[in-house]
């Protein structure tokens, strides 16, 4: 790294670090060490932020005040430990780990769909691929599942190669998978075959993200973010103030780690 700059912001106990990422990718994203839960940012700037231990989804529109959706329970619109979120079109798709499903919420906090009920077991990751396709880490079943945004399973991937997938990211027509069970981060082809591995001394690889050029991996056991080139070569290690369980490239172009 050519430089590492830390900007500390205090807001109700929330600590955020901003780390400009230079020296490994040209024009790469700024890394934001985020003290709150996983989040996604829609094209219009609406923020969807999870509060897992309070079973909430916080929705903040540009210029507006945060609105709370969810609440502990198993009914549609309620949540039981939400752990991942992505945006497709006008809806945010939330991985509802404790209820073994995915739910779609609009910017007003209304639940529009319940996906994967009866098909998923402890899902823990989600990503959007080309064409708005939705992929979920079906951790308990050791596979990745493509879900139709209107409901139903499209296909299952990695059942014979994965063990306990958690973090997901899409890159072209392929998927990046952080597999805690295998202690590996791998790239999957559309047929579920492993194309390459992003090798590291992984213990708890929880999160993976990409900007299309570089691949970023968060291991829950250590306070750092590993940076790889697209071909799998490790090129940098970025120190964090705490170990991270997720890393997300959000709609604002920033890389959030927390």
PDB file of C-alpha atoms in Angstrom:
ATOM      1  CA  UNK A   1       0.000   0.000   0.000  1.00  0.00           C
ATOM      2  CA  UNK A   2       1.220   3.513  -0.773  1.00  0.00           C
ATOM      3  CA  UNK A   3      -0.782   5.037   2.050  1.00  0.00           C
ATOM      4  CA  UNK A   4      -3.334   4.068   4.661  1.00  0.00           C
ATOM      5  CA  UNK A   5      -5.421   6.818   6.134  1.00  0.00           C
ATOM      6  CA  UNK A   6      -7.887   6.304   8.966  1.00  0.00           C
ATOM      7  CA  UNK A   7     -10.788   8.658   9.593  1.00  0.00           C
ATOM      8  CA  UNK A   8     -12.610   7.985  12.875  1.00  0.00           C
ATOM      9  CA  UNK A   9     -16.204   9.105  13.193  1.00  0.00           C
ATOM     10  CA  UNK A  10     -18.206   8.686  16.380  1.00  0.00           C
ATOM     11  CA  UNK A  11     -21.995   8.500  16.167  1.00  0.00           C
ATOM     12  CA  UNK A  12     -23.797   6.933  19.071  1.00  0.00           C
ATOM     13  CA  UNK A  13     -21.005   4.465  19.677  1.00  0.00           C
ATOM     14  CA  UNK A  14     -20.650   3.678  15.983  1.00  0.00           C
ATOM     15  CA  UNK A  15     -17.052   3.681  14.778  1.00  0.00           C
ATOM     16  CA  UNK A  16     -16.299   3.984  11.095  1.00  0.00           C
ATOM     17  CA  UNK A  17     -12.877   3.867   9.477  1.00  0.00           C
ATOM     18  CA  UNK A  18     -12.309   5.010   5.910  1.00  0.00           C
ATOM     19  CA  UNK A  19      -9.289   3.430   4.233  1.00  0.00           C
ATOM     20  CA  UNK A  20      -8.376   4.604   0.719  1.00  0.00           C
ATOM     21  CA  UNK A  21      -7.218   1.505  -1.138  1.00  0.00           C
ATOM     22  CA  UNK A  22      -4.269   2.243  -3.380  1.00  0.00           C
ATOM     23  CA  UNK A  23      -1.268   0.408  -4.740  1.00  0.00           C
ATOM     24  CA  UNK A  24      -3.053  -2.777  -5.833  1.00  0.00           C
ATOM     25  CA  UNK A  25      -5.853  -1.752  -8.181  1.00  0.00           C
ATOM     26  CA  UNK A  26      -6.177   1.370 -10.280  1.00  0.00           C
ATOM     27  CA  UNK A  27      -9.179   3.417  -9.268  1.00  0.00           C
ATOM     28  CA  UNK A  28     -10.223   0.801  -6.697  1.00  0.00           C
ATOM     29  CA  UNK A  29     -13.009   1.409  -4.161  1.00  0.00           C
ATOM     30  CA  UNK A  30     -12.589   3.140  -0.830  1.00  0.00           C
ATOM     31  CA  UNK A  31     -12.771   0.651   2.016  1.00  0.00           C
ATOM     32  CA  UNK A  32     -15.148   1.714   4.797  1.00  0.00           C
ATOM     33  CA  UNK A  33     -14.784  -0.148   8.077  1.00  0.00           C
ATOM     34  CA  UNK A  34     -18.408  -0.121   9.117  1.00  0.00           C
ATOM     35  CA  UNK A  35     -19.369  -0.645  12.749  1.00  0.00           C
ATOM     36  CA  UNK A  36     -22.957  -1.674  12.028  1.00  0.00           C
ATOM     37  CA  UNK A  37     -24.581  -4.598  10.227  1.00  0.00           C
ATOM     38  CA  UNK A  38     -24.484  -5.716   6.585  1.00  0.00           C
ATOM     39  CA  UNK A  39     -25.997  -3.267   4.140  1.00  0.00           C
ATOM     40  CA  UNK A  40     -26.933  -2.669   0.524  1.00  0.00           C
ATOM     41  CA  UNK A  41     -27.483   0.627  -1.277  1.00  0.00           C
ATOM     42  CA  UNK A  42     -29.960   0.930  -4.127  1.00  0.00           C
ATOM     43  CA  UNK A  43     -29.376   2.947  -7.281  1.00  0.00           C
ATOM     44  CA  UNK A  44     -31.496   5.802  -5.931  1.00  0.00           C
ATOM     45  CA  UNK A  45     -29.350   5.979  -2.787  1.00  0.00           C
ATOM     46  CA  UNK A  46     -31.753   4.188  -0.449  1.00  0.00           C
ATOM     47  CA  UNK A  47     -29.802   2.317   2.242  1.00  0.00           C
ATOM     48  CA  UNK A  48     -30.937  -1.073   3.536  1.00  0.00           C
ATOM     49  CA  UNK A  49     -29.017  -1.912   6.699  1.00  0.00           C
ATOM     50  CA  UNK A  50     -29.457  -4.990   8.868  1.00  0.00           C
ATOM     51  CA  UNK A  51     -29.425  -5.127  12.656  1.00  0.00           C
ATOM     52  CA  UNK A  52     -29.097  -8.899  13.138  1.00  0.00           C
ATOM     53  CA  UNK A  53     -29.309  -9.186  16.923  1.00  0.00           C
ATOM     54  CA  UNK A  54     -32.393  -6.960  16.994  1.00  0.00           C
ATOM     55  CA  UNK A  55     -33.966  -8.684  13.980  1.00  0.00           C
ATOM     56  CA  UNK A  56     -34.513  -5.435  12.110  1.00  0.00           C
ATOM     57  CA  UNK A  57     -34.011  -3.950   8.681  1.00  0.00           C
ATOM     58  CA  UNK A  58     -33.325  -0.203   8.742  1.00  0.00           C
ATOM     59  CA  UNK A  59     -34.289   1.665   5.559  1.00  0.00           C
ATOM     60  CA  UNK A  60     -33.053   5.187   4.900  1.00  0.00           C
ATOM     61  CA  UNK A  61     -34.047   7.091   1.769  1.00  0.00           C
ATOM     62  CA  UNK A  62     -31.904  10.029   0.626  1.00  0.00           C
ATOM     63  CA  UNK A  63     -32.715  13.023   2.793  1.00  0.00           C
ATOM     64  CA  UNK A  64     -35.095  10.980   4.947  1.00  0.00           C
ATOM     65  CA  UNK A  65     -35.112   9.487   8.431  1.00  0.00           C
ATOM     66  CA  UNK A  66     -34.455   5.770   9.042  1.00  0.00           C
ATOM     67  CA  UNK A  67     -37.497   3.494   9.006  1.00  0.00           C
ATOM     68  CA  UNK A  68     -37.530   0.152  10.761  1.00  0.00           C
ATOM     69  CA  UNK A  69     -38.933  -3.041   9.249  1.00  0.00           C
ATOM     70  CA  UNK A  70     -39.025  -6.580  10.526  1.00  0.00           C
ATOM     71  CA  UNK A  71     -39.035  -7.468  14.198  1.00  0.00           C
ATOM     72  CA  UNK A  72     -38.594 -10.911  15.730  1.00  0.00           C
ATOM     73  CA  UNK A  73     -40.988 -13.545  14.416  1.00  0.00           C
ATOM     74  CA  UNK A  74     -41.762 -15.986  11.651  1.00  0.00           C
ATOM     75  CA  UNK A  75     -44.664 -14.292   9.888  1.00  0.00           C
ATOM     76  CA  UNK A  76     -44.143 -12.609   6.500  1.00  0.00           C
ATOM     77  CA  UNK A  77     -42.372  -9.315   7.112  1.00  0.00           C
ATOM     78  CA  UNK A  78     -40.860 -10.476  10.400  1.00  0.00           C
ATOM     79  CA  UNK A  79     -37.226 -11.526  10.776  1.00  0.00           C
ATOM     80  CA  UNK A  80     -35.150 -13.918  12.842  1.00  0.00           C
ATOM     81  CA  UNK A  81     -31.499 -12.858  12.667  1.00  0.00           C
ATOM     82  CA  UNK A  82     -31.103 -11.301   9.197  1.00  0.00           C
ATOM     83  CA  UNK A  83     -27.519 -11.670   7.986  1.00  0.00           C
ATOM     84  CA  UNK A  84     -27.214 -10.529   4.356  1.00  0.00           C
ATOM     85  CA  UNK A  85     -28.988  -8.230   1.893  1.00  0.00           C
ATOM     86  CA  UNK A  86     -28.852  -7.309  -1.774  1.00  0.00           C
ATOM     87  CA  UNK A  87     -30.942  -5.093  -4.066  1.00  0.00           C
ATOM     88  CA  UNK A  88     -32.666  -6.154  -7.272  1.00  0.00           C
ATOM     89  CA  UNK A  89     -34.690  -3.451  -8.991  1.00  0.00           C
ATOM     90  CA  UNK A  90     -36.973  -1.779  -6.468  1.00  0.00           C
ATOM     91  CA  UNK A  91     -36.674  -4.467  -3.786  1.00  0.00           C
ATOM     92  CA  UNK A  92     -34.158  -5.438  -1.130  1.00  0.00           C
ATOM     93  CA  UNK A  93     -33.759  -9.197  -0.638  1.00  0.00           C
ATOM     94  CA  UNK A  94     -32.908 -10.079   2.966  1.00  0.00           C
ATOM     95  CA  UNK A  95     -31.460 -13.418   4.089  1.00  0.00           C
ATOM     96  CA  UNK A  96     -33.554 -14.427   7.111  1.00  0.00           C
ATOM     97  CA  UNK A  97     -31.223 -17.018   8.662  1.00  0.00           C
ATOM     98  CA  UNK A  98     -33.304 -18.119  11.640  1.00  0.00           C
ATOM     99  CA  UNK A  99     -36.423 -18.558   9.504  1.00  0.00           C
ATOM    100  CA  UNK A 100     -34.483 -20.351   6.705  1.00  0.00           C
ATOM    101  CA  UNK A 101     -35.748 -18.060   3.939  1.00  0.00           C
ATOM    102  CA  UNK A 102     -35.259 -14.862   1.955  1.00  0.00           C
ATOM    103  CA  UNK A 103     -37.704 -11.961   2.069  1.00  0.00           C
ATOM    104  CA  UNK A 104     -38.157  -9.064  -0.345  1.00  0.00           C
ATOM    105  CA  UNK A 105     -38.856  -5.597   1.100  1.00  0.00           C
ATOM    106  CA  UNK A 106     -39.634  -2.320  -0.626  1.00  0.00           C
ATOM    107  CA  UNK A 107     -38.323   1.096   0.451  1.00  0.00           C
ATOM    108  CA  UNK A 108     -41.348   1.565   2.723  1.00  0.00           C
ATOM    109  CA  UNK A 109     -40.602  -1.651   4.619  1.00  0.00           C
ATOM    110  CA  UNK A 110     -43.423  -3.701   3.122  1.00  0.00           C
ATOM    111  CA  UNK A 111     -42.755  -7.392   2.517  1.00  0.00           C
ATOM    112  CA  UNK A 112     -43.455  -8.316  -1.118  1.00  0.00           C
ATOM    113  CA  UNK A 113     -42.313 -11.935  -1.253  1.00  0.00           C
ATOM    114  CA  UNK A 114     -41.041 -14.844   0.817  1.00  0.00           C
ATOM    115  CA  UNK A 115     -38.538 -17.026  -1.072  1.00  0.00           C
ATOM    116  CA  UNK A 116     -36.934 -20.360  -0.357  1.00  0.00           C
ATOM    117  CA  UNK A 117     -39.159 -21.417   2.526  1.00  0.00           C
ATOM    118  CA  UNK A 118     -38.841 -25.179   2.910  1.00  0.00           C
ATOM    119  CA  UNK A 119     -35.864 -25.217   0.497  1.00  0.00           C
ATOM    120  CA  UNK A 120     -33.127 -23.457   2.483  1.00  0.00           C
ATOM    121  CA  UNK A 121     -31.349 -24.396   5.703  1.00  0.00           C
ATOM    122  CA  UNK A 122     -29.548 -21.632   7.607  1.00  0.00           C
ATOM    123  CA  UNK A 123     -28.882 -19.457   4.539  1.00  0.00           C
ATOM    124  CA  UNK A 124     -26.187 -16.888   5.236  1.00  0.00           C
ATOM    125  CA  UNK A 125     -25.143 -15.089   2.050  1.00  0.00           C
ATOM    126  CA  UNK A 126     -26.682 -13.538  -1.047  1.00  0.00           C
ATOM    127  CA  UNK A 127     -25.608 -11.855  -4.267  1.00  0.00           C
ATOM    128  CA  UNK A 128     -27.064 -10.535  -7.497  1.00  0.00           C
ATOM    129  CA  UNK A 129     -25.686 -11.658 -10.867  1.00  0.00           C
ATOM    130  CA  UNK A 130     -26.238 -10.491 -14.432  1.00  0.00           C
ATOM    131  CA  UNK A 131     -29.845 -10.072 -15.418  1.00  0.00           C
ATOM    132  CA  UNK A 132     -30.940  -9.638 -11.797  1.00  0.00           C
ATOM    133  CA  UNK A 133     -30.414 -13.301 -10.990  1.00  0.00           C
ATOM    134  CA  UNK A 134     -30.444 -14.046  -7.273  1.00  0.00           C
ATOM    135  CA  UNK A 135     -28.028 -16.513  -5.631  1.00  0.00           C
ATOM    136  CA  UNK A 136     -28.172 -17.585  -1.979  1.00  0.00           C
ATOM    137  CA  UNK A 137     -25.624 -19.456   0.138  1.00  0.00           C
ATOM    138  CA  UNK A 138     -27.635 -22.416   1.422  1.00  0.00           C
ATOM    139  CA  UNK A 139     -25.139 -23.046   4.198  1.00  0.00           C
ATOM    140  CA  UNK A 140     -26.899 -25.873   5.996  1.00  0.00           C
ATOM    141  CA  UNK A 141     -27.238 -27.890   2.785  1.00  0.00           C
ATOM    142  CA  UNK A 142     -23.695 -27.150   1.579  1.00  0.00           C
ATOM    143  CA  UNK A 143     -24.720 -25.567  -1.716  1.00  0.00           C
ATOM    144  CA  UNK A 144     -25.557 -22.363  -3.545  1.00  0.00           C
ATOM    145  CA  UNK A 145     -29.136 -21.940  -4.738  1.00  0.00           C
ATOM    146  CA  UNK A 146     -30.418 -19.698  -7.515  1.00  0.00           C
ATOM    147  CA  UNK A 147     -33.849 -18.386  -6.585  1.00  0.00           C
ATOM    148  CA  UNK A 148     -36.360 -16.807  -8.928  1.00  0.00           C
ATOM    149  CA  UNK A 149     -37.181 -13.323  -7.645  1.00  0.00           C
ATOM    150  CA  UNK A 150     -40.843 -14.272  -7.785  1.00  0.00           C
ATOM    151  CA  UNK A 151     -40.249 -17.492  -5.833  1.00  0.00           C
ATOM    152  CA  UNK A 152     -39.020 -21.012  -6.507  1.00  0.00           C
ATOM    153  CA  UNK A 153     -35.636 -22.666  -6.991  1.00  0.00           C
ATOM    154  CA  UNK A 154     -34.065 -22.267 -10.439  1.00  0.00           C
ATOM    155  CA  UNK A 155     -31.015 -24.464  -9.821  1.00  0.00           C
ATOM    156  CA  UNK A 156     -28.577 -25.715  -7.202  1.00  0.00           C
ATOM    157  CA  UNK A 157     -24.796 -25.436  -7.477  1.00  0.00           C
ATOM    158  CA  UNK A 158     -21.795 -26.924  -5.706  1.00  0.00           C
ATOM    159  CA  UNK A 159     -23.522 -29.741  -3.889  1.00  0.00           C
ATOM    160  CA  UNK A 160     -20.583 -32.042  -4.602  1.00  0.00           C
ATOM    161  CA  UNK A 161     -17.811 -29.465  -4.071  1.00  0.00           C
ATOM    162  CA  UNK A 162     -18.942 -27.077  -1.317  1.00  0.00           C
ATOM    163  CA  UNK A 163     -19.317 -27.757   2.384  1.00  0.00           C
ATOM    164  CA  UNK A 164     -20.623 -24.676   4.212  1.00  0.00           C
ATOM    165  CA  UNK A 165     -20.738 -21.685   1.827  1.00  0.00           C
ATOM    166  CA  UNK A 166     -21.303 -18.328   3.447  1.00  0.00           C
ATOM    167  CA  UNK A 167     -20.123 -15.205   1.612  1.00  0.00           C
ATOM    168  CA  UNK A 168     -21.084 -14.758  -2.056  1.00  0.00           C
ATOM    169  CA  UNK A 169     -20.227 -12.353  -4.857  1.00  0.00           C
ATOM    170  CA  UNK A 170     -20.786 -12.489  -8.604  1.00  0.00           C
ATOM    171  CA  UNK A 171     -18.096 -11.873 -11.176  1.00  0.00           C
ATOM    172  CA  UNK A 172     -19.205 -12.077 -14.801  1.00  0.00           C
ATOM    173  CA  UNK A 173     -21.111 -15.337 -15.178  1.00  0.00           C
ATOM    174  CA  UNK A 174     -19.234 -16.904 -12.274  1.00  0.00           C
ATOM    175  CA  UNK A 175     -19.674 -16.848  -8.506  1.00  0.00           C
ATOM    176  CA  UNK A 176     -17.146 -16.241  -5.745  1.00  0.00           C
ATOM    177  CA  UNK A 177     -17.846 -18.332  -2.653  1.00  0.00           C
ATOM    178  CA  UNK A 178     -16.346 -18.045   0.832  1.00  0.00           C
ATOM    179  CA  UNK A 179     -16.755 -21.586   2.178  1.00  0.00           C
ATOM    180  CA  UNK A 180     -16.267 -21.789   5.953  1.00  0.00           C
ATOM    181  CA  UNK A 181     -16.505 -25.583   5.967  1.00  0.00           C
ATOM    182  CA  UNK A 182     -13.739 -26.038   3.399  1.00  0.00           C
ATOM    183  CA  UNK A 183     -11.760 -23.050   4.697  1.00  0.00           C
ATOM    184  CA  UNK A 184     -11.500 -21.920   1.107  1.00  0.00           C
ATOM    185  CA  UNK A 185     -12.532 -19.089  -1.174  1.00  0.00           C
ATOM    186  CA  UNK A 186     -13.324 -20.406  -4.634  1.00  0.00           C
ATOM    187  CA  UNK A 187     -14.693 -19.290  -7.990  1.00  0.00           C
ATOM    188  CA  UNK A 188     -17.554 -21.380  -9.359  1.00  0.00           C
ATOM    189  CA  UNK A 189     -18.510 -21.781 -12.996  1.00  0.00           C
ATOM    190  CA  UNK A 190     -22.150 -21.815 -14.024  1.00  0.00           C
ATOM    191  CA  UNK A 191     -22.245 -25.609 -13.783  1.00  0.00           C
ATOM    192  CA  UNK A 192     -20.897 -25.536 -10.221  1.00  0.00           C
ATOM    193  CA  UNK A 193     -17.346 -26.608 -11.077  1.00  0.00           C
ATOM    194  CA  UNK A 194     -14.482 -24.838  -9.284  1.00  0.00           C
ATOM    195  CA  UNK A 195     -12.461 -22.639 -11.650  1.00  0.00           C
ATOM    196  CA  UNK A 196      -9.840 -21.425  -9.186  1.00  0.00           C
ATOM    197  CA  UNK A 197      -9.104 -20.965  -5.504  1.00  0.00           C
ATOM    198  CA  UNK A 198      -8.043 -17.754  -3.781  1.00  0.00           C
ATOM    199  CA  UNK A 199      -5.526 -19.292  -1.440  1.00  0.00           C
ATOM    200  CA  UNK A 200      -4.893 -18.023   2.062  1.00  0.00           C
ATOM    201  CA  UNK A 201      -4.391 -19.396   5.531  1.00  0.00           C
ATOM    202  CA  UNK A 202      -8.143 -19.201   6.064  1.00  0.00           C
ATOM    203  CA  UNK A 203      -9.775 -20.084   9.372  1.00  0.00           C
ATOM    204  CA  UNK A 204     -13.228 -18.488   9.096  1.00  0.00           C
ATOM    205  CA  UNK A 205     -13.590 -17.019   5.586  1.00  0.00           C
ATOM    206  CA  UNK A 206     -16.959 -15.312   6.022  1.00  0.00           C
ATOM    207  CA  UNK A 207     -17.076 -12.638   3.349  1.00  0.00           C
ATOM    208  CA  UNK A 208     -16.021 -12.051  -0.249  1.00  0.00           C
ATOM    209  CA  UNK A 209     -16.581  -9.145  -2.646  1.00  0.00           C
ATOM    210  CA  UNK A 210     -15.250  -7.933  -5.973  1.00  0.00           C
ATOM    211  CA  UNK A 211     -15.193  -4.815  -8.112  1.00  0.00           C
ATOM    212  CA  UNK A 212     -14.570  -6.935 -11.212  1.00  0.00           C
ATOM    213  CA  UNK A 213     -10.819  -6.431 -11.068  1.00  0.00           C
ATOM    214  CA  UNK A 214      -9.829  -7.286  -7.500  1.00  0.00           C
ATOM    215  CA  UNK A 215     -11.265  -9.794  -5.014  1.00  0.00           C
ATOM    216  CA  UNK A 216     -11.545  -8.938  -1.317  1.00  0.00           C
ATOM    217  CA  UNK A 217     -11.828 -11.566   1.442  1.00  0.00           C
ATOM    218  CA  UNK A 218     -12.773 -11.087   5.106  1.00  0.00           C
ATOM    219  CA  UNK A 219     -11.766 -13.826   7.566  1.00  0.00           C
ATOM    220  CA  UNK A 220     -13.676 -13.620  10.850  1.00  0.00           C
ATOM    221  CA  UNK A 221     -10.635 -14.855  12.777  1.00  0.00           C
ATOM    222  CA  UNK A 222      -8.326 -11.910  12.000  1.00  0.00           C
ATOM    223  CA  UNK A 223      -8.518  -8.101  11.732  1.00  0.00           C
ATOM    224  CA  UNK A 224      -7.525  -7.713   8.106  1.00  0.00           C
ATOM    225  CA  UNK A 225      -8.858  -7.707   4.578  1.00  0.00           C
ATOM    226  CA  UNK A 226      -7.039  -9.821   1.985  1.00  0.00           C
ATOM    227  CA  UNK A 227      -6.814  -8.459  -1.565  1.00  0.00           C
ATOM    228  CA  UNK A 228      -6.372 -10.671  -4.642  1.00  0.00           C
ATOM    229  CA  UNK A 229      -5.989 -10.058  -8.338  1.00  0.00           C
ATOM    230  CA  UNK A 230      -8.660 -11.529 -10.605  1.00  0.00           C
ATOM    231  CA  UNK A 231      -6.381 -14.463 -11.474  1.00  0.00           C
ATOM    232  CA  UNK A 232      -6.111 -15.552  -7.827  1.00  0.00           C
ATOM    233  CA  UNK A 233      -2.786 -13.928  -6.897  1.00  0.00           C
ATOM    234  CA  UNK A 234      -2.655 -12.419  -3.408  1.00  0.00           C
ATOM    235  CA  UNK A 235      -1.425  -8.821  -3.737  1.00  0.00           C
ATOM    236  CA  UNK A 236      -2.105  -7.082  -0.433  1.00  0.00           C
ATOM    237  CA  UNK A 237      -3.375  -7.347   3.129  1.00  0.00           C
ATOM    238  CA  UNK A 238      -5.236  -4.365   4.542  1.00  0.00           C
ATOM    239  CA  UNK A 239      -5.274  -4.086   8.371  1.00  0.00           C
ATOM    240  CA  UNK A 240      -8.624  -3.485  10.067  1.00  0.00           C
ATOM    241  CA  UNK A 241      -9.409  -2.376  13.605  1.00  0.00           C
ATOM    242  CA  UNK A 242     -11.474  -5.536  14.191  1.00  0.00           C
ATOM    243  CA  UNK A 243     -12.113  -8.882  12.500  1.00  0.00           C
ATOM    244  CA  UNK A 244     -14.910  -8.679   9.927  1.00  0.00           C
ATOM    245  CA  UNK A 245     -17.754 -11.059   9.137  1.00  0.00           C
ATOM    246  CA  UNK A 246     -18.811  -9.417   5.864  1.00  0.00           C
ATOM    247  CA  UNK A 247     -17.461  -7.334   3.017  1.00  0.00           C
ATOM    248  CA  UNK A 248     -19.804  -5.692   0.527  1.00  0.00           C
ATOM    249  CA  UNK A 249     -19.342  -3.502  -2.529  1.00  0.00           C
ATOM    250  CA  UNK A 250     -22.352  -1.214  -2.172  1.00  0.00           C
ATOM    251  CA  UNK A 251     -24.242   0.806  -4.730  1.00  0.00           C
ATOM    252  CA  UNK A 252     -22.284   3.950  -3.827  1.00  0.00           C
ATOM    253  CA  UNK A 253     -19.067   2.336  -5.062  1.00  0.00           C
ATOM    254  CA  UNK A 254     -17.574   1.924  -1.588  1.00  0.00           C
ATOM    255  CA  UNK A 255     -16.419  -1.349  -0.038  1.00  0.00           C
ATOM    256  CA  UNK A 256     -18.033  -1.825   3.385  1.00  0.00           C
ATOM    257  CA  UNK A 257     -16.394  -4.162   5.893  1.00  0.00           C
ATOM    258  CA  UNK A 258     -17.791  -5.055   9.290  1.00  0.00           C
TER     259      UNK A 258
END
